[in-house]
Short mmCIF file of C-alpha atoms in Angstrom, two decimals:
data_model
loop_
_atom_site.label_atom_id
_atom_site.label_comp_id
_atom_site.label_asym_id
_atom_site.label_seq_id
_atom_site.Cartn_x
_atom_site.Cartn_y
_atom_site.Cartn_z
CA UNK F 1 108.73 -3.77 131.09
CA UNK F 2 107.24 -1.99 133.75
CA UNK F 3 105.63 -3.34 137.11
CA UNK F 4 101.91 -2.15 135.66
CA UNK F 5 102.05 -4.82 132.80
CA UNK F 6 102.58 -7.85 135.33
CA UNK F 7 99.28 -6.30 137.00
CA UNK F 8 97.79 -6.15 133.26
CA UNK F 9 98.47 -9.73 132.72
CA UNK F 10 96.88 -11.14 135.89
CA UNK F 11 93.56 -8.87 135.42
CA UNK F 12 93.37 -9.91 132.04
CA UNK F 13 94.13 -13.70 132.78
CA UNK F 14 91.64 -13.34 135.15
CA UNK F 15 88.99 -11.75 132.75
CA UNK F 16 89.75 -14.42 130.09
CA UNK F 17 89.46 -17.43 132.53
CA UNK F 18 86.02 -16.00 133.62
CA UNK F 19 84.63 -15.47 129.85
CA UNK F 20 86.25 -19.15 128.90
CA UNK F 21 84.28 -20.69 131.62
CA UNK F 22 81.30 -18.93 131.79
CA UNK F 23 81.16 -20.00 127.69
CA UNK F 24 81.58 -24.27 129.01
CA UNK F 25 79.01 -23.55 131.92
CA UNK F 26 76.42 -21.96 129.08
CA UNK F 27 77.66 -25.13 126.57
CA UNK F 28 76.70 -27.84 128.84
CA UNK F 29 73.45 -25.62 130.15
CA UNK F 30 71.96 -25.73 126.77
CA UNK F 31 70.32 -28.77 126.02
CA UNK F 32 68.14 -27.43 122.75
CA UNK F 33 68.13 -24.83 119.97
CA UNK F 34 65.94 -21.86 122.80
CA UNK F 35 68.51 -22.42 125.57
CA UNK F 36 71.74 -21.38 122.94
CA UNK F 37 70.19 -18.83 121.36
CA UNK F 38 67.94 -17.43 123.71
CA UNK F 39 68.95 -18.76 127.14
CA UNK F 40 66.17 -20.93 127.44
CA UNK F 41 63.86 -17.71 127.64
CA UNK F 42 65.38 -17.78 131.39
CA UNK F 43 67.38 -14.47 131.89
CA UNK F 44 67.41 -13.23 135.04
CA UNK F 45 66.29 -9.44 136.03
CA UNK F 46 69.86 -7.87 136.95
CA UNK F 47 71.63 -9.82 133.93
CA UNK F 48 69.38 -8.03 131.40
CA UNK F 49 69.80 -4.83 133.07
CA UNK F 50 73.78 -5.06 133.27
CA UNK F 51 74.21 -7.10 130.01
CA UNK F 52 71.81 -4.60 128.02
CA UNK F 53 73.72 -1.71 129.03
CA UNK F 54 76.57 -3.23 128.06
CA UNK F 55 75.55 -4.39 124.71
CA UNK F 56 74.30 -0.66 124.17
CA UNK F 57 77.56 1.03 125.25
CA UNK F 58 80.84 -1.33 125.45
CA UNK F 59 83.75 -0.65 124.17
CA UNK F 60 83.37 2.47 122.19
CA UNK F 61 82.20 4.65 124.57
CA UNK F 62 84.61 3.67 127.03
CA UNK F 63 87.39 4.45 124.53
CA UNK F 64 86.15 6.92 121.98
CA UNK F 65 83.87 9.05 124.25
CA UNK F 66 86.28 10.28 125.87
CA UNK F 67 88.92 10.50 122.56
CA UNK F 68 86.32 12.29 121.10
CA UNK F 69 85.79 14.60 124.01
CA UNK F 70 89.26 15.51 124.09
CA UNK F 71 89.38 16.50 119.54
CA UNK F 72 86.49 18.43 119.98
CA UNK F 73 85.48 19.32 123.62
CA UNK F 74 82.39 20.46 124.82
CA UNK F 75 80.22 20.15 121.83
CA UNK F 76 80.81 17.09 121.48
CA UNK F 77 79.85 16.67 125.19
CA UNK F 78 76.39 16.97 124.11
CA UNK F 79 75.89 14.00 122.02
CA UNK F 80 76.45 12.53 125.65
CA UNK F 81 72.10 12.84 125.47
CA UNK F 82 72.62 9.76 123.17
CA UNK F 83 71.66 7.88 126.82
CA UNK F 84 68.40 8.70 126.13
CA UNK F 85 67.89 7.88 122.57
CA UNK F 86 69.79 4.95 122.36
CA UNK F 87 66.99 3.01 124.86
CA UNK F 88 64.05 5.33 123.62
CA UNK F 89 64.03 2.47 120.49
CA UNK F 90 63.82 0.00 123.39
CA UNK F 91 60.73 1.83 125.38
CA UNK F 92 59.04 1.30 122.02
CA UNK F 93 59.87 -2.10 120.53
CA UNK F 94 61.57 -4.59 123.29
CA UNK F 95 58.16 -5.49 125.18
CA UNK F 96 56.16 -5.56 121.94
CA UNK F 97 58.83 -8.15 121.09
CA UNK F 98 58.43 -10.56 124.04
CA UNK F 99 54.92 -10.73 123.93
CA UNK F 100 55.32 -11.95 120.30
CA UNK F 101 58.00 -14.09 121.04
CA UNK F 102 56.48 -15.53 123.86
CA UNK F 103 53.42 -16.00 122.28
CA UNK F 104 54.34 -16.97 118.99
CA UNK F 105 57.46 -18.91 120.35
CA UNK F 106 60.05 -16.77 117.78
CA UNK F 107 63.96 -17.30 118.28
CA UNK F 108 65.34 -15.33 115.84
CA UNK F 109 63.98 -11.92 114.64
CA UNK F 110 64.01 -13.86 111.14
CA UNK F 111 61.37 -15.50 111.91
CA UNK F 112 59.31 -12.88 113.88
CA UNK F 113 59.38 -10.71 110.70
CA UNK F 114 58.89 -13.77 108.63
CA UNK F 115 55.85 -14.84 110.37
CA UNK F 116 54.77 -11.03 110.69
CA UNK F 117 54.92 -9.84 107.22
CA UNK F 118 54.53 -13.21 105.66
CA UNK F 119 57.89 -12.63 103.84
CA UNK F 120 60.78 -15.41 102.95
CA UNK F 121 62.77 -11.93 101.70
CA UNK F 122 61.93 -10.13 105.53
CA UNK F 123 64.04 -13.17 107.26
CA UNK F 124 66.87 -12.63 104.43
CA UNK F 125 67.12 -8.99 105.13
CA UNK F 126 66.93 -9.35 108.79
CA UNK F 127 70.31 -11.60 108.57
CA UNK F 128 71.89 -9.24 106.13
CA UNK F 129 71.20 -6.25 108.49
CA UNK F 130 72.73 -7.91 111.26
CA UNK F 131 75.75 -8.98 109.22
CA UNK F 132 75.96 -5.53 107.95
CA UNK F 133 76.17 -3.66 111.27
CA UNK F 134 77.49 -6.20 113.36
CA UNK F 135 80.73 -7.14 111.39
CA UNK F 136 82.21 -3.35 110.81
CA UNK F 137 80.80 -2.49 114.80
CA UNK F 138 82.70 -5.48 115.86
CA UNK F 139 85.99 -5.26 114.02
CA UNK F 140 86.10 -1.36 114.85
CA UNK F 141 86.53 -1.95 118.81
CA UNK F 142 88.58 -5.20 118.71
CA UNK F 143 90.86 -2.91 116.60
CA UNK F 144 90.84 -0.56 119.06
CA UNK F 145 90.73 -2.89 121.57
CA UNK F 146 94.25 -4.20 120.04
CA UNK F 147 95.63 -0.69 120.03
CA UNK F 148 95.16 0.02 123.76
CA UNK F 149 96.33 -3.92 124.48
CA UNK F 150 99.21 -2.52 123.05
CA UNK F 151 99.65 0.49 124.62
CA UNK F 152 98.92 -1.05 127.76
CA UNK F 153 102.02 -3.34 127.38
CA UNK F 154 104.64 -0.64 126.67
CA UNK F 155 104.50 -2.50 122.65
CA UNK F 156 105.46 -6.02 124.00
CA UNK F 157 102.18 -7.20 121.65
CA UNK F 158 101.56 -5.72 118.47
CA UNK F 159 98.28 -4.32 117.68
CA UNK F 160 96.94 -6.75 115.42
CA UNK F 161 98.43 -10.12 117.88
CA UNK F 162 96.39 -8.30 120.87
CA UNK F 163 93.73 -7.78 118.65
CA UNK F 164 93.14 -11.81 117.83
CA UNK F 165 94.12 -12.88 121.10
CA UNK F 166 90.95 -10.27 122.24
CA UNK F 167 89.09 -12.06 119.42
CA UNK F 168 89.38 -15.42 119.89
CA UNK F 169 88.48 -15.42 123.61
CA UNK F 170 85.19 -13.45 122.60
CA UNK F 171 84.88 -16.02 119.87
CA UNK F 172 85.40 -19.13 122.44
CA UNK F 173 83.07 -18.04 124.81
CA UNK F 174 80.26 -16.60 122.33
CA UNK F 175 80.53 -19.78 119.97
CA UNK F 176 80.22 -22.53 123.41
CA UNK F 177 77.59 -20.81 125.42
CA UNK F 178 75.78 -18.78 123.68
CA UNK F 179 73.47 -15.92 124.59
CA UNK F 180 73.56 -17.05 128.13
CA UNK F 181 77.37 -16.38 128.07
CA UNK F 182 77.01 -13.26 126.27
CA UNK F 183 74.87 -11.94 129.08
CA UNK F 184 76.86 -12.84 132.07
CA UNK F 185 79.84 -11.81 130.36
CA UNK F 186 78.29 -8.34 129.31
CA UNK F 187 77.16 -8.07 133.09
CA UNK F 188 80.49 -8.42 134.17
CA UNK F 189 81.73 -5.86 131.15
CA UNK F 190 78.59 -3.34 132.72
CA UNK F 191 80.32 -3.18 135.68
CA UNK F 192 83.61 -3.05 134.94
CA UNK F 193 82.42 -0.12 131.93
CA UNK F 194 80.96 2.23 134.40
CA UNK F 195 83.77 1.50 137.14
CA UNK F 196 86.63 2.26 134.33
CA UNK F 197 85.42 5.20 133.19
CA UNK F 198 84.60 7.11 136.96
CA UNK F 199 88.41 5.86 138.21
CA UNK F 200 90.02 7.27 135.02
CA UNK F 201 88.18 10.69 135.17
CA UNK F 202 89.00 10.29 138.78
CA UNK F 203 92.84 9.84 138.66
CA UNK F 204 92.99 12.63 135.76
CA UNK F 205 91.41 15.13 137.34
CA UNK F 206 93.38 14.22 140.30
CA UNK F 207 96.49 14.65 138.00
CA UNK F 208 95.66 17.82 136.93
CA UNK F 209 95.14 19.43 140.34
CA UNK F 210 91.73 18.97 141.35
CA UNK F 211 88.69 20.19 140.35
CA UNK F 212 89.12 24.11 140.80
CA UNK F 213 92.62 23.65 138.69
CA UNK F 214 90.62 21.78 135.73
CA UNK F 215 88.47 24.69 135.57
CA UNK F 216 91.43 27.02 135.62
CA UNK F 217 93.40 25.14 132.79
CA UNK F 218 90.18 24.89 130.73
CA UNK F 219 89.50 28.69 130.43
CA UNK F 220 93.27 29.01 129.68
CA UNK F 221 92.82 27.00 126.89
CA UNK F 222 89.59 28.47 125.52
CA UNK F 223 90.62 32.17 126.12
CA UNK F 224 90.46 34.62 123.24
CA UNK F 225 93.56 36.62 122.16
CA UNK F 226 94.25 39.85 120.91
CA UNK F 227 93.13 38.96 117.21
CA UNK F 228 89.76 37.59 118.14
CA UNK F 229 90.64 34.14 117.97
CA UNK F 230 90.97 31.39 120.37
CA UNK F 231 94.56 30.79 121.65
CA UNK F 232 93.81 27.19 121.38
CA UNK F 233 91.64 26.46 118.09
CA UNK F 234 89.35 27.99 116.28
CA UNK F 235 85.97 30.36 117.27
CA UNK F 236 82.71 29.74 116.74
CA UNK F 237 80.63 32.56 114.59
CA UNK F 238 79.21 34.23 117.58
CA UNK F 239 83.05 34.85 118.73
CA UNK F 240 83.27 32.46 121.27
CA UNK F 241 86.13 29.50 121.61
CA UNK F 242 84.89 26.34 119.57
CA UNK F 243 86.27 24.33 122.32
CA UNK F 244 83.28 24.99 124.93
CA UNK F 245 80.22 26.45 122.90
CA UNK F 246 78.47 24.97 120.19
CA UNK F 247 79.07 26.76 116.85
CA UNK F 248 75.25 27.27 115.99
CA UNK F 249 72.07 25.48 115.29
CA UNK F 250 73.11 24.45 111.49
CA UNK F 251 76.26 25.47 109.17
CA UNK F 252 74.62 25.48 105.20
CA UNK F 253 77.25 25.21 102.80
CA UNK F 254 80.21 23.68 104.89
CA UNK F 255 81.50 20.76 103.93
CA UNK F 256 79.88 18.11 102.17
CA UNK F 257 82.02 18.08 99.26
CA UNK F 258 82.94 21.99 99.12
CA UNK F 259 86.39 24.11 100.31
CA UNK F 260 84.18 25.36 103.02
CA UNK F 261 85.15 24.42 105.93
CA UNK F 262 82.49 24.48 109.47
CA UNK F 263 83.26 27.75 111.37
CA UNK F 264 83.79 26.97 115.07
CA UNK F 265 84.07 22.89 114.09
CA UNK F 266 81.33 20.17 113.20
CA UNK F 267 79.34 19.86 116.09
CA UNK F 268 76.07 22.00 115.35
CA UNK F 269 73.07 21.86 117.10
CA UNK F 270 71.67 19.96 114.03
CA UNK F 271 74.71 17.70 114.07
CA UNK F 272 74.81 16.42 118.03
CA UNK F 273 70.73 15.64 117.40
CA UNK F 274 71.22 13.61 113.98
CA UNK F 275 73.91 11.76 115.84
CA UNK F 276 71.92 10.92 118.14
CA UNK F 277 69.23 9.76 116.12
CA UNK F 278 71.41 7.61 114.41
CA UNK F 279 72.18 5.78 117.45
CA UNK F 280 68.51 4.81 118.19
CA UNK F 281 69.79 1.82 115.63
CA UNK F 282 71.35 -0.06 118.50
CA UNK F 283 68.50 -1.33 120.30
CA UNK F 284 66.52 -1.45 117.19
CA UNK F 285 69.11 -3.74 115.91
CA UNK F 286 68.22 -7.58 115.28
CA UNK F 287 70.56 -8.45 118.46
CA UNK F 288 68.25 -6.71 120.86
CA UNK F 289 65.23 -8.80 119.74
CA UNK F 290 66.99 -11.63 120.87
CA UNK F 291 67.47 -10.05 124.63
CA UNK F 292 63.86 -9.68 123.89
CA UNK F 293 63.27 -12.96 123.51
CA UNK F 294 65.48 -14.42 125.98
CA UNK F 295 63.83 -12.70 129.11
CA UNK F 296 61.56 -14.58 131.90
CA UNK F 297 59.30 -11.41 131.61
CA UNK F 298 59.27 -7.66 130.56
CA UNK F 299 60.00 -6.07 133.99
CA UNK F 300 63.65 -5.59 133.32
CA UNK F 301 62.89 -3.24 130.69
CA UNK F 302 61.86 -0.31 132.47
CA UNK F 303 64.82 -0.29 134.74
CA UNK F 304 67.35 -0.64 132.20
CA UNK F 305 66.21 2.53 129.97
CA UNK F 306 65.40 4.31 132.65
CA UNK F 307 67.85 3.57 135.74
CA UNK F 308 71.21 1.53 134.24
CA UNK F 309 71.08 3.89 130.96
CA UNK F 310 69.51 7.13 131.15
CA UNK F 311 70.46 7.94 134.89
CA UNK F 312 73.29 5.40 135.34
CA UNK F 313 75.73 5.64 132.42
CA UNK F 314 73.93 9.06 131.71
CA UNK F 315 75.60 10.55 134.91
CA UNK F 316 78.92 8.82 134.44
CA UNK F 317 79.72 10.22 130.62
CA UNK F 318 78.29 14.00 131.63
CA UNK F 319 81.12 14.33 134.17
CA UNK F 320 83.80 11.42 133.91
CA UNK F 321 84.42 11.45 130.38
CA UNK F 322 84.77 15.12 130.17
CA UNK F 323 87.51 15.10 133.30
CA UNK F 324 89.14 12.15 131.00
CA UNK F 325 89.02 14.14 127.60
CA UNK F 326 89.36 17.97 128.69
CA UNK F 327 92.40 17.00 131.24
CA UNK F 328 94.19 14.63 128.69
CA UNK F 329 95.17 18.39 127.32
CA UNK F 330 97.19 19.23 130.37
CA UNK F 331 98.78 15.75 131.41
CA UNK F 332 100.58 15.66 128.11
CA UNK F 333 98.09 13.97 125.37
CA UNK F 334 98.33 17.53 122.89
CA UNK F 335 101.78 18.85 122.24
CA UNK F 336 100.65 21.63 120.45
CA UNK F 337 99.20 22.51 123.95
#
């Protein structure tokens, strides 16, 4: 067992203790129903900022960004615009929200559409929506979460054992405190996000020589041979390497349940945008109306689209993730490479 896994276990100790007793500090804050759910309407300015961000990002951008990144390369890159969809859904609803919430005195977003549409079936579906996206979002990243526990400890836990130990602190501190605990947590897991992912780019393209040698490597692995192909994957129809140019606006015809497969890969024009789109669900989700709700005032809106998201995490996945998924190719991750 290597000296890095003895560092492992004290950071994570460390990480654990801080969820497990910021969950007892939120249980014996909360007094009445509005204080567990929605932190007694009391969030502070920074913690919605950090713990928004969080909430909109976590755990599978940190990990399957860059994953992603490295499969497919720059293309993918471009989904990166999803910082500015993902809190466009916020610019429109999240204020609208609090003023109803504060006015109307809703907890849950049950009862806001409830009370809106005059609908016993709106509060049903609102619950079943939640339970719908939350459960598969959820058990997708403490899975993964479990695989890189495992990685992390040279195999001394197996995936699934650091997968419930991962689980049952979230479900300790969640379950005690609340949605205040969920927000300082998720303000700790902001900053600790955006750190993680600029010192991992950092040390890889370190790895790999610098910044002038990244270059280098990546137009050895997207130059074109003799046959018109790209040494390293596929071309796109315009003759250029798939790796680092989109393969066109829209493919008809590929795919979608015929032998045909995408020429140059998936990620069209068409395909980065509808991506995109569909990740305009997170902060339209039934879990942001209760950050809504649980905020002294709108003002931490604006910064959070704008600054923590759009600029902020914006900045970070443009340049960090790349170093992490393009240099991956020459530190060993592709043996075909």
């Amino acid at each position: 067992m290597g000296s890095h896994v003895y560092w492992l276990f004290f950071f994570v100790l460390l990480y654990w203790g801080y969820c497990i007793t910021i969950g007892v500090t939120g249980y014996l804050k909360a007094k009445k129903g509005t204080d567990y759910f929605i932190a007694g309407r009391q969030l502070n300015i920074w913690v919605f900022v950090l713990a928004a961000t969080a909430t909109s990002f976590s755990g599978w951008t940190f990990v399957g960004h860059p994953a992603l990144m490295w499969r497919d390369g720059l293309p993918y890159g471009y989904a990166s615009f999803y910082v500015l969809t993902i809190p466009f859904t916020g610019v429109l609803f999240l204020k609208r929200q609090w003023l109803i919430g504060k006015r109307y005195g809703f907890v849950t977003p049950g009862e806001m559409y409830n009370g809106y549409f005059n609908s016993e079936a709106m509060r049903i579906l609102t619950v079943l929506v939640a339970l719908f996206f939350s459960v598969p979002y959820l058990g997708i990243q403490l899975r993964a979460s479990g695989v890189l526990f495992n990685i992390l400890t040279d195999g001394l836990f197996s995936v699934n054992v650091g997968m419930w130990l991962l689980s049952a602190v979230v479900v300790i501190y969640v379950a005690s405190g609340g949605l205040r605990a969920v927000a300082y947590v998720d303000s700790a897991q902001a900053i600790l996000l955006a750190l993680g992912i600029v010192v991992i780019g950092i040390i890889a393209m370190n790895a790999v020589g610098g910044f002038a040698a990244l270059n280098e490597r990546i137009a050895a692995l997207t130059a074109i041979g003799p046959d018109g192909q790209a040494l390293f994957g596929k071309t796109t129809p315009a003759g250029h390497s798939a790796y680092i140019a989109i393969p066109g606006v829209i493919q008809f015809g590929a795919g979608l349940g015929t032998e045909t497969a995408p020429v140059g890969g998936a990620w069209t024009g068409v395909m980065v945008l509808t991506y995109m789109f569909a990740l305009m669900g997170i902060q339209s989700a039934p879990a942001f109306s209760m950050w809504a709700f649980g905020n002294k005032s709108p003002k931490p809106f604006a910064p959070q689209q704008v600054w923590a998201s759009s600029f902020g995490i914006g900045f970070i996945l443009m340049f960090f993730t790349a170093m992490q998924g393009l240099g991956a190719h020459f530190l060993g991750a592709d043996v075909a490479f």
